[in-house]
Coordinates of C-alpha atoms in Angstrom, one line a residue:
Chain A
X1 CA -19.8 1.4 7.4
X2 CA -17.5 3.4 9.4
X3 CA -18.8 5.8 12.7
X4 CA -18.6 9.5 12.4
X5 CA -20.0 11.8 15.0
X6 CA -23.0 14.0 13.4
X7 CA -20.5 17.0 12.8
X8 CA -18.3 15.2 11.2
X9 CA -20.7 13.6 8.6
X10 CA -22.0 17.1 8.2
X11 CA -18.7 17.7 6.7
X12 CA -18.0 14.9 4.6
X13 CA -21.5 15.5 3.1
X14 CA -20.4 18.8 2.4
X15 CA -17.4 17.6 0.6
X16 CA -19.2 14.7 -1.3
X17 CA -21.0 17.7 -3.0
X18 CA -17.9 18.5 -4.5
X19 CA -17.0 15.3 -6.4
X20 CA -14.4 17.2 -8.6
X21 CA -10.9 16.8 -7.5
X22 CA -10.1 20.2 -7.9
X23 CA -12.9 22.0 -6.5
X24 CA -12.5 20.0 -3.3
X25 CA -9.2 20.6 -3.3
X26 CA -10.6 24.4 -3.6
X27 CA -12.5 23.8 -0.5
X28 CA -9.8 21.7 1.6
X29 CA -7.7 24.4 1.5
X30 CA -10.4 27.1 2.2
X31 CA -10.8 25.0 5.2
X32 CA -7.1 25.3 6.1
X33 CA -6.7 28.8 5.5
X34 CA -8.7 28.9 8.9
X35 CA -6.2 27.2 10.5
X36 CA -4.4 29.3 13.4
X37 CA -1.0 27.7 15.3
X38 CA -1.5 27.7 19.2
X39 CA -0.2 30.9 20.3
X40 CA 3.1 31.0 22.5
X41 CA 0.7 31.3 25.6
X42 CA -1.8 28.5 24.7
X43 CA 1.4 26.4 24.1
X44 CA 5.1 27.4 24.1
X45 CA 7.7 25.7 22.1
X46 CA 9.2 23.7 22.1
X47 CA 6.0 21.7 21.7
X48 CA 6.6 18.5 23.8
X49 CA 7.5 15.3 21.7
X50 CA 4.2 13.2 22.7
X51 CA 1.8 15.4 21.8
X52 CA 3.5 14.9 18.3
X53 CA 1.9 13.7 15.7
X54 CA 4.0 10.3 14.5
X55 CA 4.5 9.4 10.9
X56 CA 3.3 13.8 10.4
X57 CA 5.8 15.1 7.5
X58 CA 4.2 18.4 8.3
X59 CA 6.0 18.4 12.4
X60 CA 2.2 18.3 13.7
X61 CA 1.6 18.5 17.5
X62 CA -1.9 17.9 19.0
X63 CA -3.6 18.7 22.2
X64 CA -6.6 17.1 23.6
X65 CA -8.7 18.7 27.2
X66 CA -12.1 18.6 28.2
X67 CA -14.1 21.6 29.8
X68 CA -16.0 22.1 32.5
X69 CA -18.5 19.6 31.1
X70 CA -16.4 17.2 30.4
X71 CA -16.8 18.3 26.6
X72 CA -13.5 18.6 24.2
X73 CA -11.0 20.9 23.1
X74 CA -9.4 20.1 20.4
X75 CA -5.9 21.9 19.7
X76 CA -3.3 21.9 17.0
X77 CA -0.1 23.5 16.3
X78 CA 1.2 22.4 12.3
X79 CA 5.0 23.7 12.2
X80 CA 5.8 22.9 8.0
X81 CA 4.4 25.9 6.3
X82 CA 3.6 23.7 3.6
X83 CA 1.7 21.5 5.3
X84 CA -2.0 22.7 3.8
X85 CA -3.4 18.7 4.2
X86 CA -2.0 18.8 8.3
X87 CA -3.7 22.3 8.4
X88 CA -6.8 20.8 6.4
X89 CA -7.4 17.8 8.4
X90 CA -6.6 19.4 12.2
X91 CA -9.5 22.1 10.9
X92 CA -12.0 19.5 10.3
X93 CA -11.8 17.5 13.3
X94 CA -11.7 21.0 15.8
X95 CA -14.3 21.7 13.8
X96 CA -15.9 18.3 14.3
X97 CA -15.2 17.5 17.7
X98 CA -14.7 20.5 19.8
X99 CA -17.6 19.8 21.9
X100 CA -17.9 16.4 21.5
X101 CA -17.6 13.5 24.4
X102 CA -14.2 12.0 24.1
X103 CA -15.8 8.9 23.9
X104 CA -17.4 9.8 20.7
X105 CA -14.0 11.2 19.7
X106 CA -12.0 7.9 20.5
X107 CA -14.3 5.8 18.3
X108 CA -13.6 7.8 15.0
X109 CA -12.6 5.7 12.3
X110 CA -9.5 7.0 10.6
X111 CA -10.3 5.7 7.5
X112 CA -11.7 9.4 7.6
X113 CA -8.9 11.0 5.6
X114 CA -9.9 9.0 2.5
X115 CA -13.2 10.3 2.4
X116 CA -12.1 13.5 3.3
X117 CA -8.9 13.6 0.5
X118 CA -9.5 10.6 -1.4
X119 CA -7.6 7.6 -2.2
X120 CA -4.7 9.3 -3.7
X121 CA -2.8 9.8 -1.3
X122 CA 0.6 8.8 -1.2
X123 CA 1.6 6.5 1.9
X124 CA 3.4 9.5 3.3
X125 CA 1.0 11.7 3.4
X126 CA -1.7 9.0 4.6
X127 CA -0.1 7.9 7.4
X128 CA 0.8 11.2 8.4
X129 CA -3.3 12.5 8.7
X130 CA -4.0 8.8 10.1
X131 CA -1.6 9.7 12.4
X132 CA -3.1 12.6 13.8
X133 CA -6.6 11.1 13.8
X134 CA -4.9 8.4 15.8
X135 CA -3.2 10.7 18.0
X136 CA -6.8 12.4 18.7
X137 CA -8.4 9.4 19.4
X138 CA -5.4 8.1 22.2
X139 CA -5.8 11.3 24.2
X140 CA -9.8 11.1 23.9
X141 CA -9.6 7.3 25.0
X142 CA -7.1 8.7 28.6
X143 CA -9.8 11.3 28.8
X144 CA -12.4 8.9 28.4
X145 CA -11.1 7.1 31.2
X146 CA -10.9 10.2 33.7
X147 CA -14.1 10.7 35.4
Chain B
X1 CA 26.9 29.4 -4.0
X2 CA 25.4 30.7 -7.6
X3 CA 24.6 27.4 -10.0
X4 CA 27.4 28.7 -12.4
X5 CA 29.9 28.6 -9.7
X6 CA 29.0 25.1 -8.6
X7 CA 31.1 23.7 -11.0
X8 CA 28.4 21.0 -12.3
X9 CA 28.6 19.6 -15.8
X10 CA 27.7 21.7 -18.3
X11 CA 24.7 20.2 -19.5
X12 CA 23.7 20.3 -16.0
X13 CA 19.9 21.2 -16.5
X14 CA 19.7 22.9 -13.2
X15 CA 17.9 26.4 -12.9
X16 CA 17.7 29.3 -10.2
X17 CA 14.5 30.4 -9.0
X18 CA 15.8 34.0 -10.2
X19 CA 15.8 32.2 -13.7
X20 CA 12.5 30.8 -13.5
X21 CA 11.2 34.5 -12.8
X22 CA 13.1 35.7 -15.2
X23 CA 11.6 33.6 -17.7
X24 CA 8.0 33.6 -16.4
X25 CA 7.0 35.1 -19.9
X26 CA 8.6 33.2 -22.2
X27 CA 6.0 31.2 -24.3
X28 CA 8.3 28.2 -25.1
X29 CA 8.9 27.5 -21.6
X30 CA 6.1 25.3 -19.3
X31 CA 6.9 25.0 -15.9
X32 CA 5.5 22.0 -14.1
X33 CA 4.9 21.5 -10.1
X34 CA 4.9 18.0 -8.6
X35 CA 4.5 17.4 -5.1
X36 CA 3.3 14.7 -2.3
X37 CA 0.8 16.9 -0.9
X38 CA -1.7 17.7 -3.3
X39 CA -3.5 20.6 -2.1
X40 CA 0.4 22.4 -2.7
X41 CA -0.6 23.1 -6.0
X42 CA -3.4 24.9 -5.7
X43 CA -3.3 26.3 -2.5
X44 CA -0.7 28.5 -4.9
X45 CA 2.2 28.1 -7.2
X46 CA 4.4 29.9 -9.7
X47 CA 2.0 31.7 -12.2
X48 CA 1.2 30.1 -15.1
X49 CA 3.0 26.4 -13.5
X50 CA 0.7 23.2 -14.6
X51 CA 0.7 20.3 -12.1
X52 CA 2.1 17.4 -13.0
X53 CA 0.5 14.4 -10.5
X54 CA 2.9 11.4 -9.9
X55 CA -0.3 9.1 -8.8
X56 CA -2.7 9.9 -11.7
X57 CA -0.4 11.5 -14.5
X58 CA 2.3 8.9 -14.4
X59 CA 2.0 6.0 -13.4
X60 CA -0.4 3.2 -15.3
X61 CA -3.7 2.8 -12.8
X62 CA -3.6 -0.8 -13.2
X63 CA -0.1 -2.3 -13.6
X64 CA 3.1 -1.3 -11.6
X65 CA 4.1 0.5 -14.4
X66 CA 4.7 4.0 -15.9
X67 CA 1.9 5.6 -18.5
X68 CA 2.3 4.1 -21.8
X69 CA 2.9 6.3 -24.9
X70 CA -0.7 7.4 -25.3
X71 CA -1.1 8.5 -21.8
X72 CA 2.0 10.4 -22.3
X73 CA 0.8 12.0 -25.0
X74 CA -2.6 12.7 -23.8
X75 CA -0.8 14.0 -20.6
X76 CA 1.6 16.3 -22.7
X77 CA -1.3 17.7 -24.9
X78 CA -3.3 18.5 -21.9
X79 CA -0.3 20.5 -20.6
X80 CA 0.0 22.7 -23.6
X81 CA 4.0 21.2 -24.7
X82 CA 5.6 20.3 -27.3
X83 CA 8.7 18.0 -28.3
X84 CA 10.6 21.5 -28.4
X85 CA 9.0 23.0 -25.1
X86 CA 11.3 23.3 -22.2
X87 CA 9.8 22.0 -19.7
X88 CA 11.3 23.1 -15.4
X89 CA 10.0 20.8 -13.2
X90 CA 9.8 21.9 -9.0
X91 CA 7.9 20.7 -6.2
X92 CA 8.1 19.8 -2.5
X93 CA 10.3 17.9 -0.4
X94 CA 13.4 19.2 -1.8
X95 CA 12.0 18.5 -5.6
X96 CA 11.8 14.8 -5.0
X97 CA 8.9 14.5 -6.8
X98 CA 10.0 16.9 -9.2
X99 CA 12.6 14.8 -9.8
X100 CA 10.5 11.5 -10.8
X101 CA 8.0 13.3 -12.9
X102 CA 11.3 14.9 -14.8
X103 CA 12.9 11.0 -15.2
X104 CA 9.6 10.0 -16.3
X105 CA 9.9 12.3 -19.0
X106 CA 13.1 11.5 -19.7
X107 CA 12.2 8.1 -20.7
X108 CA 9.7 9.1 -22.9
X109 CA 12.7 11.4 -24.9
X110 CA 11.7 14.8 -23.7
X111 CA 14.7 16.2 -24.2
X112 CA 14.8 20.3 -23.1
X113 CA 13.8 19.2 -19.2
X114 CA 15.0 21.6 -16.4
X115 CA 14.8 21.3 -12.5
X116 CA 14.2 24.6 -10.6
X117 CA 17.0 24.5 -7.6
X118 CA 15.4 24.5 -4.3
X119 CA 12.4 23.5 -5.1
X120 CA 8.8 24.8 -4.2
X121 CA 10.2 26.0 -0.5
X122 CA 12.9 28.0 -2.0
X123 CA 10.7 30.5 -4.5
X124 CA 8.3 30.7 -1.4
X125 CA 10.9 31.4 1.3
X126 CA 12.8 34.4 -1.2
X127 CA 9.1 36.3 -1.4
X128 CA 8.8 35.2 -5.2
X129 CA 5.0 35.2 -6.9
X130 CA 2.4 32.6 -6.4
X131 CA -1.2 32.3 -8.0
X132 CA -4.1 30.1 -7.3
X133 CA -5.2 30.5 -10.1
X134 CA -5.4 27.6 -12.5
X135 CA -2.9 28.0 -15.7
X136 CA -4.7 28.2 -18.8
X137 CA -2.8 26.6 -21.8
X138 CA -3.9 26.3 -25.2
X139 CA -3.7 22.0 -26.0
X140 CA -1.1 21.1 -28.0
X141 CA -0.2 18.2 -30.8
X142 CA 2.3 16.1 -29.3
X143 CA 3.4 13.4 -31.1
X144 CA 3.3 9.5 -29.6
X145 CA 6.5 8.9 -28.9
X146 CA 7.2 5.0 -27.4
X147 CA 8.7 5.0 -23.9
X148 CA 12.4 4.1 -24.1
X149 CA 13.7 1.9 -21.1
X150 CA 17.0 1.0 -22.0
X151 CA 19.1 4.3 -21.1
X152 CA 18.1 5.5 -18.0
X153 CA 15.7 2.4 -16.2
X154 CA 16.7 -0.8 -15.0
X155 CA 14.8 -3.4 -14.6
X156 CA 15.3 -6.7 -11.9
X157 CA 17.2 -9.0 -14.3
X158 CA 19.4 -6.6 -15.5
X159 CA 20.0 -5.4 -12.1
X160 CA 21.2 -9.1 -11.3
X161 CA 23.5 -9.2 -14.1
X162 CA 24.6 -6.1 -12.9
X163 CA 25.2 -7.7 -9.3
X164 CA 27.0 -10.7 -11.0
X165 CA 29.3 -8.1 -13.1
X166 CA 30.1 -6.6 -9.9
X167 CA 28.6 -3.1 -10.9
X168 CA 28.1 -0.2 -8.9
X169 CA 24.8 0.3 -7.0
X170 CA 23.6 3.3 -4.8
X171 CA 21.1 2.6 -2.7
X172 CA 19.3 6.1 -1.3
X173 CA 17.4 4.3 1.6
X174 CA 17.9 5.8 5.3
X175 CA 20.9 3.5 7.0
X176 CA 18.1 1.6 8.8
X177 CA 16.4 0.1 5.7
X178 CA 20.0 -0.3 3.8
X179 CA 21.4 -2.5 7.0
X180 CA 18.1 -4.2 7.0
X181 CA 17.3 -2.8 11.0
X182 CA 13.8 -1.6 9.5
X183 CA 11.8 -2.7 6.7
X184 CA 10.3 0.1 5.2
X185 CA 11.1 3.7 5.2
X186 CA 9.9 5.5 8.7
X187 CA 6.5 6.5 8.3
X188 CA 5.8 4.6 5.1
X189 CA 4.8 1.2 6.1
X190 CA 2.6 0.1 3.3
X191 CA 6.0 -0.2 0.7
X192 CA 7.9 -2.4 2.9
X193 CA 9.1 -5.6 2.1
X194 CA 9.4 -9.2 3.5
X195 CA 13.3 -9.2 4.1
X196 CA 16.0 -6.3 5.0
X197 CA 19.3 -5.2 3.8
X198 CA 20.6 -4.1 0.3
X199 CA 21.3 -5.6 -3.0
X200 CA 24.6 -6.8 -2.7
X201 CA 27.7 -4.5 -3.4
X202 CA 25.5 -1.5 -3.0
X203 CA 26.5 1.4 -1.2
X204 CA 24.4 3.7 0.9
X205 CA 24.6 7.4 0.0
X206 CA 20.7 9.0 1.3
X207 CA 18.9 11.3 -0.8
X208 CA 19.2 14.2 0.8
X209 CA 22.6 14.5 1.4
X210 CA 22.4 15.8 -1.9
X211 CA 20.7 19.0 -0.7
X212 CA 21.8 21.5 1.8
X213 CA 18.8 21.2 4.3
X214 CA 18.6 24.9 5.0
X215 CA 17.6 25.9 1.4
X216 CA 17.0 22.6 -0.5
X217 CA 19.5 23.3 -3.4
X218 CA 22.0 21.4 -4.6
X219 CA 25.5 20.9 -2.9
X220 CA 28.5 21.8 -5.4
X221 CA 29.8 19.4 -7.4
X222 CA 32.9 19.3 -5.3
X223 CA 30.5 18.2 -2.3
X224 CA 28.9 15.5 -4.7
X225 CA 32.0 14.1 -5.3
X226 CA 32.9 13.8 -1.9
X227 CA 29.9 11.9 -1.5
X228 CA 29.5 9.7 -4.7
X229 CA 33.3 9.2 -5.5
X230 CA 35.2 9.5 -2.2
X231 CA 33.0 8.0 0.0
X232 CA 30.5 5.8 -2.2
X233 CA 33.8 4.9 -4.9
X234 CA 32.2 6.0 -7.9
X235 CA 33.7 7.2 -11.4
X236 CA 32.4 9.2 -14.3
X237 CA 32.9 6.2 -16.1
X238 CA 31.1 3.5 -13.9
X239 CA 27.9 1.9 -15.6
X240 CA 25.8 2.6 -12.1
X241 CA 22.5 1.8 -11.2
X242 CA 20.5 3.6 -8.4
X243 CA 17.7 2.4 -6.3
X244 CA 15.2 3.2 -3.4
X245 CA 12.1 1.9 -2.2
X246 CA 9.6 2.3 -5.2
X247 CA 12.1 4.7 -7.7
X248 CA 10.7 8.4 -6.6
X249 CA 13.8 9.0 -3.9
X250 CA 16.3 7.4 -6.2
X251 CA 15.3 9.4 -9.2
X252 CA 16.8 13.1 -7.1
X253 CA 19.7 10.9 -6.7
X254 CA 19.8 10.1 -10.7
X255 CA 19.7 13.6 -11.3
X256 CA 22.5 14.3 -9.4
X257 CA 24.7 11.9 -10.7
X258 CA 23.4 12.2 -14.4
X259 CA 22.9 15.3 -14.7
X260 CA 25.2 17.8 -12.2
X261 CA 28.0 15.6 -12.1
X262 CA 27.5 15.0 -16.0
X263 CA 27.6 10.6 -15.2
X264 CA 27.0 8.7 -18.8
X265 CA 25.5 5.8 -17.5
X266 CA 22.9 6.3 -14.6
X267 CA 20.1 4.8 -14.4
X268 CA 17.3 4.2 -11.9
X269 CA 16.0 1.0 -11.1
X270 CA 12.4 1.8 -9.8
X271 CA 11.4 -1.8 -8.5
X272 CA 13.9 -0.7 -6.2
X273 CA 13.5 -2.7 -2.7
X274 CA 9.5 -3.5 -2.8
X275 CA 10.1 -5.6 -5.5
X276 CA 13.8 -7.0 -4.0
X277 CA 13.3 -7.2 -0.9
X278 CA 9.9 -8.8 -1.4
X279 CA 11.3 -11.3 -4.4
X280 CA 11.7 -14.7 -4.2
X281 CA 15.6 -16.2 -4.2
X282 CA 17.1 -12.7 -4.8
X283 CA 20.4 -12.2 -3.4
X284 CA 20.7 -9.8 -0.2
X285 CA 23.3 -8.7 1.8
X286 CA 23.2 -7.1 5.6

């Protein structure tokens, strides 16, 4: 049984209501039409290469902070256009972990973006998402470690 | 450079976008997206386009294999064709997909099958119309037609004969997996294999050379040549086999040699390196 923080289960239970492929798909990329880049502010370009997503077709970069509580912020910047699954999954986990510890964000399984897209996936594409879920979880381990 | 002007052959089966637009009305014409990302489709695509799935559409959920001829026809009646429909295929990732799922077809005779230059990035980037909305076609008789191997597949044991005749193989890998430095393609560790290198004799020519990487189309057949003839030795003439990692990369690459540079005898062996590189007494070279 893999661990997801209590957001992030709200989620997937919203999406296991939607057991058609195309109506999740429907909803997947209602999720990603949320999505917003980091502004040039927030982040300027060039983005810096370890905050890259590897094995991320879609040129993904992540950033991971805590507040003033030690609680997390969760940012991502998805260059490709095309790259509605990147825009998808960074959604669900800002949605789902903004606010979290980072030790409840370093022990997310990443076997998350099958139950989020199913098991479909080409390896590309897989190992692309795992890669930002691992990504998230490497910063949230450092942060973990910063008291 | 204008398609006409490329100086392809001239059953070259290679449309603009402009053509596709052009021709969005025409009732005898299905246009089909195939991509790796699969919200693409619907998160919008050329009105009226059906998609085409290379996971569950094509490819046999059990065996390593492709559909067999009732899953064709079952895939073909759901997309509203016929034998005589002309079918453009476009997708992502410089039409790679697009590519396969048109190869695929291929093999099961489709004959009137069209690629849409540029590819899903292309219509997007020049403003062109999109939909979400789902095409509605009216099902359609097709009739079972048996999948026909011989032409345009290879499979391993006529790829060895092919190796002990000396033949000409293009291998589309990145220069790392061809020399056998990396095992899989970067990024797609699942479909590597137990040893590295090439089939013996093969030359490496990637993919995407084929494509100018600032719009995805096609480069001209002059540039083709330069690639497949000058620098890989090929000839018009040459029984040639290509080859990737699992068939999908390699299939763009029997497109361009089949069907732009107008080759007789292409065709694509789709075992490609899992199966080579992970067979038993297979010869390899580094």
């Amino acid at each position: 049984m893999n661990f997801y923080p209590a957001k992030l289960q709200s989620i997937l239970d919203d999406l296991a209501m939607f057991p058609d492929r195309v109506e999740r798909i429907q909803v997947l990329i209602s999720i990603a039409d949320r999505f917003k880049n980091p502004t040039e502010g927030e982040h300027p370009k060039p983005y810096p290469d370890d905050h890259k997503v590897p094995a991320c077709e879609s040129e993904a970069f992540v950033w991971v902070s805590l507040d003033d509580e030690r609680k997390l912020k969760l940012e991502v910047a998805v260059l490709n256009p095309q790259g509605m699954s990147a825009m998808a999954m960074a959604m669900i986990l800002k949605d789902s972990l903004d606010g979290e510890s980072p030790e409840t964000a370093a022990h997310v399984s990443e076997d998350v973006i099958y139950d989020i897209f199913g098991k479909e996936l080409s390896m590309g594409k897989s190992m692309g998402l795992m890669g930002m879920v691992r990504l998230v979880k490497h910063f949230a381990r450092d942060l973990a470690g910063t008291k | 450079m204008i398609i006409e002007q490329r100086g392809y052959a001239p059953t070259h089966n290679l449309v603009s976008t402009e053509w596709v637009e052009d021709h969005l009305e025409d009732s005898n014409l299905r246009i089909i997206e195939s991509n790796e990302d699969p919200l693409l489709y619907v998160s919008g695509h050329i009105p009226g386009a059906v998609e085409v799935d290379w996971t569950r559409d094509l490819n046999d959920p059990l065996r390593r294999d492709y559909v067999d001829s009732a899953g064709f026809q079952a895939l073909c009646e759901r997309i509203g064709i016929t034998p005589d429909t002309t079918l453009v295929f476009y997708g992502d990732k410089s039409n790679w997909w697009a590519a396969y799922a048109l190869w695929v077809f291929s093999l099961f005779g489709h004959r009137k099958c069209l690629l849409m230059d540029g590819g899903r990035l292309k219509w997007e980037s020049e403003g062109r119309p999109t939909s979400r909305e789902s095409a509605t076609v009216a099902p359609t008789q097709y009739p079972r037609s048996e999948r026909d191997d011989s032409a345009i597949r290879a499979f391993r044991s006529q790829v060895l004969d092919h190796v002990a005749r000396s033949g000409k193989l293009i291998d589309v890998r990145s220069p790392q997996e061809f020399s056998g430095e990396r095992l899989h393609m970067a990024d797609y560790p699942n479909e590597g294999a137990l040893r590295g290198g090439h089939i013996p004799h093969a030359k490496n020519i990637p993919w995407a050379r084929a494509v100018n990487p600032n719009t995805g189309e096609f480069r001209s057949a002059e540039e083709l040549r330069a690639l497949y003839e000058e620098e890989a030795g090929l000839a018009s003439t040459d029984d040639v086999i290509v080859y990737c990692r699992i068939g999908e990369r390699s299939a763009h690459t029997w497109f361009a040699l089949k069907h732009l540079l107008g080759y007789q005898n292409v065709r694509n062996y789709d075992g490609s390196w899992t199966e080579w590189g992970n067979s038993v007494g297979l010869p390899i070279e580094r």
